[in-house]
Short mmCIF file of C-alpha atoms in Angstrom, two decimals:
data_model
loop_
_atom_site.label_atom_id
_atom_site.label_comp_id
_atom_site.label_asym_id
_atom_site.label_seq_id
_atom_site.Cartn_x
_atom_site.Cartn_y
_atom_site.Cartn_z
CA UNK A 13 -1.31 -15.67 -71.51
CA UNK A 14 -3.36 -18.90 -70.05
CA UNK A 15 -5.88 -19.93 -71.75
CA UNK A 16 -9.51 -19.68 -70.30
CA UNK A 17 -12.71 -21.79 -71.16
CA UNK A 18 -15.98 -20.07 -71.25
CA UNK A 19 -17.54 -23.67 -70.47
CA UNK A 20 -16.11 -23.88 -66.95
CA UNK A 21 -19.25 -22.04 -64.98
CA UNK A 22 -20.08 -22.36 -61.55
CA UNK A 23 -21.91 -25.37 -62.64
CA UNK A 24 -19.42 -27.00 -63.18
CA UNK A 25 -17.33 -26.23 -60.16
CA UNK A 26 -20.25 -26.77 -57.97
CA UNK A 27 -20.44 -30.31 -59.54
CA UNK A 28 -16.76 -30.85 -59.28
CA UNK A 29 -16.95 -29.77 -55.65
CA UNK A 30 -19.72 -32.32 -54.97
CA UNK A 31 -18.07 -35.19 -56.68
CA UNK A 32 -14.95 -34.56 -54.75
CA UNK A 33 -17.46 -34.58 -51.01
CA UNK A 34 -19.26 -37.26 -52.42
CA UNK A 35 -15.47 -39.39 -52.26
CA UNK A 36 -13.61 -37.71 -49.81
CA UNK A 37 -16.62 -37.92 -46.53
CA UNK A 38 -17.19 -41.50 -47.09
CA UNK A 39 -13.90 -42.77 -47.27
CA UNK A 40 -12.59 -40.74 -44.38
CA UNK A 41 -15.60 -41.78 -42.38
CA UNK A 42 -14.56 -45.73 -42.94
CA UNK A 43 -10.92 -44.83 -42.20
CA UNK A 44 -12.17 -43.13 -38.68
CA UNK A 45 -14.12 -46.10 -37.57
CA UNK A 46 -11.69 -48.50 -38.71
CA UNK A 47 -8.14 -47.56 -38.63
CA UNK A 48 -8.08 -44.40 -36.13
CA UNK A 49 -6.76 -44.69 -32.16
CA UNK A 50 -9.20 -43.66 -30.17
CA UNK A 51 -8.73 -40.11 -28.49
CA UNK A 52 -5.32 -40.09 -30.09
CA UNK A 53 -5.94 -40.01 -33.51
CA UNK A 54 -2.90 -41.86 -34.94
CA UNK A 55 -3.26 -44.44 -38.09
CA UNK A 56 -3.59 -48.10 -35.92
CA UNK A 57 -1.78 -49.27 -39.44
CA UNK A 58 -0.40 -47.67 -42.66
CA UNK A 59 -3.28 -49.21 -44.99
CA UNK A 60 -5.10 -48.23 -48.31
CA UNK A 61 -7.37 -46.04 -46.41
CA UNK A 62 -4.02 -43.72 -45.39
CA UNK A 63 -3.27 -43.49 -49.35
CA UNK A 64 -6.33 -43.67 -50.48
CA UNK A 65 -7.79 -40.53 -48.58
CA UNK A 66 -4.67 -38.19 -48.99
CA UNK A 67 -5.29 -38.82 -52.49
CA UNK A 68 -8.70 -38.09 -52.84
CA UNK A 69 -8.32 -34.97 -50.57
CA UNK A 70 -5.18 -33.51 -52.37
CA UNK A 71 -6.62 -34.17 -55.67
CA UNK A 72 -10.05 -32.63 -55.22
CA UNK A 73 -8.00 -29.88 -53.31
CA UNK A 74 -6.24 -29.06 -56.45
CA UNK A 75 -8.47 -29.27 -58.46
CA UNK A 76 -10.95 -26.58 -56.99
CA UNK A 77 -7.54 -24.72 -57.06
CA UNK A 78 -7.08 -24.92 -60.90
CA UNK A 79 -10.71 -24.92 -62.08
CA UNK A 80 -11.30 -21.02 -61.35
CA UNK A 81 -8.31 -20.43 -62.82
CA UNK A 82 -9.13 -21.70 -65.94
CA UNK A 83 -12.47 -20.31 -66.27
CA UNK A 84 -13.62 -17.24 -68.01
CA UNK A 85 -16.78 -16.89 -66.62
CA UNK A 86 -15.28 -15.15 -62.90
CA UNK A 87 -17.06 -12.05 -62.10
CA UNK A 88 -15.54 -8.88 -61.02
CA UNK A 89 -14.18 -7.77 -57.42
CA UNK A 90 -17.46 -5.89 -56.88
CA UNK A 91 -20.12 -6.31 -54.22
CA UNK A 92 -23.07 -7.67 -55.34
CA UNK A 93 -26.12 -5.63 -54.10
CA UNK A 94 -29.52 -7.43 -54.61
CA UNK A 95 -31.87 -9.22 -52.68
CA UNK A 96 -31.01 -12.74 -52.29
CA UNK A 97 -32.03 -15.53 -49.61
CA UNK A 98 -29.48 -17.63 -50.17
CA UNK A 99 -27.19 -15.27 -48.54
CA UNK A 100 -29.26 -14.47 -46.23
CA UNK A 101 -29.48 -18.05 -44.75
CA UNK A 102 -25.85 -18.25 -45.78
CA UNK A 103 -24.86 -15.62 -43.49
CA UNK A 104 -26.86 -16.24 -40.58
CA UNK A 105 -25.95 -20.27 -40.65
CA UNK A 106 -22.67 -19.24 -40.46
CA UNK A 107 -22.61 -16.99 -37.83
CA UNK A 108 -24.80 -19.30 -35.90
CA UNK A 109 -21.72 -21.60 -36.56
CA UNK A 110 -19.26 -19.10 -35.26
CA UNK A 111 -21.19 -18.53 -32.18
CA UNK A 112 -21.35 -21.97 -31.65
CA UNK A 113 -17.51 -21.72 -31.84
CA UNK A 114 -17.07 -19.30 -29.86
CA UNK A 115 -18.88 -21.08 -26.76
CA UNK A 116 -16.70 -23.86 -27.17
CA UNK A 117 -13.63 -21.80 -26.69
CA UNK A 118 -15.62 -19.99 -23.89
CA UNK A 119 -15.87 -23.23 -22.12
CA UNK A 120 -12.09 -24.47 -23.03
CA UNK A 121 -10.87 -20.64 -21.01
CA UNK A 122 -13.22 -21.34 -18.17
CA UNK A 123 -12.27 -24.98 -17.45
CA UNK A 124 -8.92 -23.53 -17.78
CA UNK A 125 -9.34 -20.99 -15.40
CA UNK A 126 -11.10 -23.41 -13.34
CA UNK A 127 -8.09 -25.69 -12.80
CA UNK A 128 -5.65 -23.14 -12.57
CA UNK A 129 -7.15 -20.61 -10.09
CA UNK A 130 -5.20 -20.03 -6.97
CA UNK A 131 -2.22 -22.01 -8.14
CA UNK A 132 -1.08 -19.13 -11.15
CA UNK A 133 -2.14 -16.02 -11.91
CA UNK A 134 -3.86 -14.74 -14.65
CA UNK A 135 -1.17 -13.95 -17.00
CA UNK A 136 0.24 -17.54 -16.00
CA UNK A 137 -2.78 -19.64 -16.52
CA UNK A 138 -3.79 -17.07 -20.50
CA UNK A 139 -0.23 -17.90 -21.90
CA UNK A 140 -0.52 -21.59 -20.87
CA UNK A 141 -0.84 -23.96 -23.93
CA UNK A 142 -2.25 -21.25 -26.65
CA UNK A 143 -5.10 -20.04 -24.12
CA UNK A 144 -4.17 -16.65 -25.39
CA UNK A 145 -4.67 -17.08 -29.27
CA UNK A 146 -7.93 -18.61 -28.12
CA UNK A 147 -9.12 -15.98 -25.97
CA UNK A 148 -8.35 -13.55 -29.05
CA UNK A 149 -9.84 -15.91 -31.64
CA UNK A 150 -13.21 -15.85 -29.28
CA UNK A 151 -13.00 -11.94 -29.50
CA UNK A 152 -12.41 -11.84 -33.13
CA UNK A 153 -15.52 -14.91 -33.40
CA UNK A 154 -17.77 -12.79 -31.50
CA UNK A 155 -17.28 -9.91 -33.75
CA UNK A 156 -17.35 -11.84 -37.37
CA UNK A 157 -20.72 -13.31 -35.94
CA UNK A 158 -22.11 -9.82 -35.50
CA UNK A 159 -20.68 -9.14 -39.16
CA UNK A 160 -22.25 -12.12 -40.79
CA UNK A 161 -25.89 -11.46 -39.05
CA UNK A 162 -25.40 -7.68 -40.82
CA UNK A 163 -24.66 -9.14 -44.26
CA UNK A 164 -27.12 -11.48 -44.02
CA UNK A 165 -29.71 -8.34 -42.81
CA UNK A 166 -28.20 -6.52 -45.80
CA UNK A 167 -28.94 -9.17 -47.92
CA UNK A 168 -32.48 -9.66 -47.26
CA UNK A 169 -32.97 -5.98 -47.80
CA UNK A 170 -31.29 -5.52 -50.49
CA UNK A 171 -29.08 -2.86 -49.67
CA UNK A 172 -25.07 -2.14 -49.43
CA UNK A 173 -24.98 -1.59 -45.43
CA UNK A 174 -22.57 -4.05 -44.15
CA UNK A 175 -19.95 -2.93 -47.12
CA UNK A 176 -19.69 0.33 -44.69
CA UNK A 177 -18.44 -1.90 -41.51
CA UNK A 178 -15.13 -2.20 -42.56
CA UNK A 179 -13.28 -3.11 -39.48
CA UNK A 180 -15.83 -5.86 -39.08
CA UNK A 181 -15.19 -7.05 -42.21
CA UNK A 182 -11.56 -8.50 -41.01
CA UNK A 183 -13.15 -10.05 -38.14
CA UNK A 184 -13.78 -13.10 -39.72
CA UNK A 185 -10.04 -13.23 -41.11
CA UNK A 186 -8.66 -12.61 -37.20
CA UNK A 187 -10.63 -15.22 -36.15
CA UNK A 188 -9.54 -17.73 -38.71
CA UNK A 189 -5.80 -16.69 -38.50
CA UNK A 190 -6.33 -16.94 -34.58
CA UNK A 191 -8.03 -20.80 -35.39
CA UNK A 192 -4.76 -21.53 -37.15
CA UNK A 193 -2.87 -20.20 -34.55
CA UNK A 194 -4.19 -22.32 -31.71
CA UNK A 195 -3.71 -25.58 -34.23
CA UNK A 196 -0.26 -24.52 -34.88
CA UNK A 197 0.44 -25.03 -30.70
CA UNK A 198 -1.15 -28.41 -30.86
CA UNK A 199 1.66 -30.59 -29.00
CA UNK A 200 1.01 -33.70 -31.78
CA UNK A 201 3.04 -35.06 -34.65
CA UNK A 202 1.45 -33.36 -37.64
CA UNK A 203 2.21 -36.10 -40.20
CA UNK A 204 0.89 -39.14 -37.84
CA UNK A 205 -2.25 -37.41 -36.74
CA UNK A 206 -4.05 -36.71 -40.01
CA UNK A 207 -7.34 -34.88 -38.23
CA UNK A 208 -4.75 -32.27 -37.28
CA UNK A 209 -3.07 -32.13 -40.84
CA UNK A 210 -6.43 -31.58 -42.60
CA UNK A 211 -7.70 -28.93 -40.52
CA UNK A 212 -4.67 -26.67 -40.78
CA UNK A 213 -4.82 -27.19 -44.89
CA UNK A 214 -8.44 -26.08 -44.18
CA UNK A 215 -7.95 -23.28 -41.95
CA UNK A 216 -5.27 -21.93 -44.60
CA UNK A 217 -7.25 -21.70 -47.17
CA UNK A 218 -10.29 -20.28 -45.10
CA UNK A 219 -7.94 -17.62 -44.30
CA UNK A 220 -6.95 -16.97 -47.82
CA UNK A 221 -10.51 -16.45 -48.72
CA UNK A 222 -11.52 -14.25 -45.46
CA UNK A 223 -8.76 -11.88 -46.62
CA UNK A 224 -9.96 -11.41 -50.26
CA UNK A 225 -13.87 -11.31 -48.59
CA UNK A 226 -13.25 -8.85 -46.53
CA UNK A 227 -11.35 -6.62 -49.41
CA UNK A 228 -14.54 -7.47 -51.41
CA UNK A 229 -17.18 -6.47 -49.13
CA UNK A 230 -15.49 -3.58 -47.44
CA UNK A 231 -14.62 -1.64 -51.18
CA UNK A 232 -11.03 -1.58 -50.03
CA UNK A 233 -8.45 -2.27 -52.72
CA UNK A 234 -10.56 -5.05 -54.18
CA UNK A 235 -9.20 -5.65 -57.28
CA UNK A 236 -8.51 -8.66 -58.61
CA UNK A 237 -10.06 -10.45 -55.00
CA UNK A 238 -12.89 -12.07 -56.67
CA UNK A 239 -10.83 -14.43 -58.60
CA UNK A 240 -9.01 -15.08 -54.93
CA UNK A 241 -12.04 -15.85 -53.28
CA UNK A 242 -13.47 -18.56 -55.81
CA UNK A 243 -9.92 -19.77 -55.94
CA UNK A 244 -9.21 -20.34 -52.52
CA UNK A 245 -12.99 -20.71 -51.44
CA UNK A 246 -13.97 -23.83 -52.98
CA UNK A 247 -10.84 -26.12 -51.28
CA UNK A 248 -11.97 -24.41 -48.49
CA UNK A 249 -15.62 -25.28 -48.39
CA UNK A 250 -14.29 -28.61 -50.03
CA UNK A 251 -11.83 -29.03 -46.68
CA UNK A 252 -14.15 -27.50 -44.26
CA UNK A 253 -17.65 -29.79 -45.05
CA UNK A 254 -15.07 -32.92 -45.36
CA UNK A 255 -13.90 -32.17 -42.20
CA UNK A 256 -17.44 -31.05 -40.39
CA UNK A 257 -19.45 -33.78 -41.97
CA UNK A 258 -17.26 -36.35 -41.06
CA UNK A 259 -17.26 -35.58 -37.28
CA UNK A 260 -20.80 -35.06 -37.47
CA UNK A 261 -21.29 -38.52 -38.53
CA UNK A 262 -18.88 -39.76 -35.69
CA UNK A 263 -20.63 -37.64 -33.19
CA UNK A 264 -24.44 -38.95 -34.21
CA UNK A 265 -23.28 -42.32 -34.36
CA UNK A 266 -22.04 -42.60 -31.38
CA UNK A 267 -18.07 -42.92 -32.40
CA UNK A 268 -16.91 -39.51 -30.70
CA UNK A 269 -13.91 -41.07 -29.22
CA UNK A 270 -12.31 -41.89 -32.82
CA UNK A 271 -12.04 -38.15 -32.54
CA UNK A 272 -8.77 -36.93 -31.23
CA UNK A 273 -9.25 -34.96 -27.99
CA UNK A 274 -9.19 -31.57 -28.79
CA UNK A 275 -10.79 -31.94 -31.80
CA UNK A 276 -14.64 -31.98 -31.59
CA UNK A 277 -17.46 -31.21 -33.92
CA UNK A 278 -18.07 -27.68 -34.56
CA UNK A 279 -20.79 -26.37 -36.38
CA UNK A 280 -18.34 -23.26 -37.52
CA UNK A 281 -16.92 -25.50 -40.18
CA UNK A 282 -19.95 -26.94 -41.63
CA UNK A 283 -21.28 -23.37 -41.73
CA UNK A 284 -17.93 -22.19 -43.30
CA UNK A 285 -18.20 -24.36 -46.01
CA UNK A 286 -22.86 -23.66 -46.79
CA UNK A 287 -21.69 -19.93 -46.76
CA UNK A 288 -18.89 -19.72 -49.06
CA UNK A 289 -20.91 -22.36 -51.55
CA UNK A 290 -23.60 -20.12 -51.75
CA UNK A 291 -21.25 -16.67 -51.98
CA UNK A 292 -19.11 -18.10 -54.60
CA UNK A 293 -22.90 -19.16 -56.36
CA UNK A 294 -24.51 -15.50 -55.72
CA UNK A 295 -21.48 -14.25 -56.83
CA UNK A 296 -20.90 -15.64 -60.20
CA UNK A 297 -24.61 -15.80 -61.12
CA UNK A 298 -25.22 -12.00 -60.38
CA UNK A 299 -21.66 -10.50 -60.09
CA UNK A 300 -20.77 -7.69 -62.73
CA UNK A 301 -18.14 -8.91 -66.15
CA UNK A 302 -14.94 -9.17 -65.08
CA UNK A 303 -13.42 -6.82 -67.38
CA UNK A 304 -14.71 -4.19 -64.41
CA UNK A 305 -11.77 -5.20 -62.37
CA UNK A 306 -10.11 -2.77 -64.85
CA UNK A 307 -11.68 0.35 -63.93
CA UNK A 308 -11.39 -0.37 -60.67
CA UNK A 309 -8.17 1.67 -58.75
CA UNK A 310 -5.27 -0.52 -57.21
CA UNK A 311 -4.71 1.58 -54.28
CA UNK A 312 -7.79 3.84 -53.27
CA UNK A 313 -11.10 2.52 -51.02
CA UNK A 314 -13.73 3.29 -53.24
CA UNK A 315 -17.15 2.60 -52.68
CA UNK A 316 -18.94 1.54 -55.49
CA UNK A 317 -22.27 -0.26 -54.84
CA UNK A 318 -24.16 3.32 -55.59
CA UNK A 319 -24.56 1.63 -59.42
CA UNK A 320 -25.00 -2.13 -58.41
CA UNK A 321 -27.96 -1.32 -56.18
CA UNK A 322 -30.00 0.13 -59.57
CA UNK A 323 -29.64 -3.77 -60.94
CA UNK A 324 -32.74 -4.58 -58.92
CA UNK A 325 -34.10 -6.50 -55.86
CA UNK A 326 -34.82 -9.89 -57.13
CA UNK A 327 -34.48 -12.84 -55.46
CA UNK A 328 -32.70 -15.82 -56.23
#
């Protein structure tokens, strides 16, 4: 059996995560002004930034991987029902983010539409270059927005209600998966263009975590998730504010076409990345011991926030 260390708490992994941002968004901000094509996003030369950043990225990466599984201190696979502002703003940031999202995509189908109508059809112009996956992943990001403003409702009440929208609860999953998707069709080397190679590590293990969230929040065959989400969460948010913060800086300081085409600022990723900080926080400051997971059945949707609502209202 691995051995676990009380000592690793989500101190500690919050202050691992912030070392690891406070390397990997400077350096990959001096390798985008300095050694990035513009609008193509290929290396201009193989230099220490290349080494140095795929280091720093695949190291934090892991190590967010390992650190929750050494720990001791991970809660169990139970909703937590309280009170708390932190998700609240969590959850609404982050579906702010996905709405922003989805009106990007909105505007990538219209201009497609645009060019296309009256030459092709509609069939014709919605299979053309992934303009299907993103038509579905702006369906599915409509509907994970509406999800996150419920948990974020429920959350400043206090009460268990968006636990009973369970086929909302995989919205946020589809439209990850459907993110991926679209990036998969990208007609780019993947090893040369590195803005393309660190958002599909991203949007993997976003998608890892939406899956175990959703099992989590819905009540359906949860057990054992919670360790999942912290897992796969923190490389996640690690991955996703690297990536957000970084174009954000490009955007504001007036180096947008470093950026490869395609690939623009999106608030979705920066909101990813608050959001699953602060649910991984909530989670392991409040959640119920871990040794819960036991009583917990492998295969049956059981509801069981009845009990965690009678821990209280207060607020974080």
């Amino acid at each position: 059996m691995q051995k676990k260390f009380a000592n690793i708490d989500v101190k500690t992994m919050l202050a691992a995560l912030i070392a690891a941002l406070l390397c990997a968004v400077p350096l990959r901000t001096v390798q985008l002004f300095t050694n990035i094509e513009p609008h193509t996003g290929f290396f201009e030369a193989i230099d220490w930034t290349v080494f140095t950043v795929y280091g720093v990225l695949l190291f934090g990466a892991v190590l967010l991987l390992v650190l929750p599984m050494l720990s001791a201190r991970l809660p169990a696979s139970r909703p937590v029902i309280r009170q708390s502002y932190a998700l609240t703003v969590g959850g609404l940031f982050f579906a702010v983010g996905i709405a922003y999202d989805v009106i990007l995509a909105v505007t990538k189908i219209a201009a497609a539409f645009s060019e296309g109508f009256g030459r092709q059809n509609v069939f014709e112009i919605l299979f053309t270059d992934g303009l299907f996956a993103l038509f579905l992943q702006t369906v599915c990001g409509a509907a994970a927005c509406v999800y996150f403003v419920l948990l974020a409702i429920s959350y400043l009440k206090g009460n268990s209600v968006f636990c009973q929208y369970k086929l909302l609860a995989i919205m946020p999953l589809f439209w990850t998966l459907f993110r991926l998707v679209s990036r998969f069709m990208t007609k780019i080397s993947f090893t040369l263009l590195s803005e393309l190679l660190i958002e599909l590590a991203m949007l993997s293990f976003t998608a890892l975590f939406m899956m175990s969230f959703a099992r989590v929040s819905a009540v359906v065959n949860q057990k054992g998730e919670m360790k999942k989400c912290i897992r796969y969460g923190l490389p996640a948010a690690f991955l996703a504010l690297t990536v957000g913060c970084t174009r954000l800086i490009c955007t504001l300081g007036g180096k947008a076409e470093v950026l490869p085409d395609g690939f623009a600022f999106s608030l979705a990723d920066i909101g990813f990345g608050v959001f699953a900080i602060l649910y991984i926080f909530v989670y392991m400051q409040y959640g119920r011991p871990a040794s819960e997971d036991e009583q917990i059945p492998a295969d049956a949707a059981k509801a069981e926030t009845t009990d965690d609502e009678s821990d209280g209202k207060a607020e974080d």
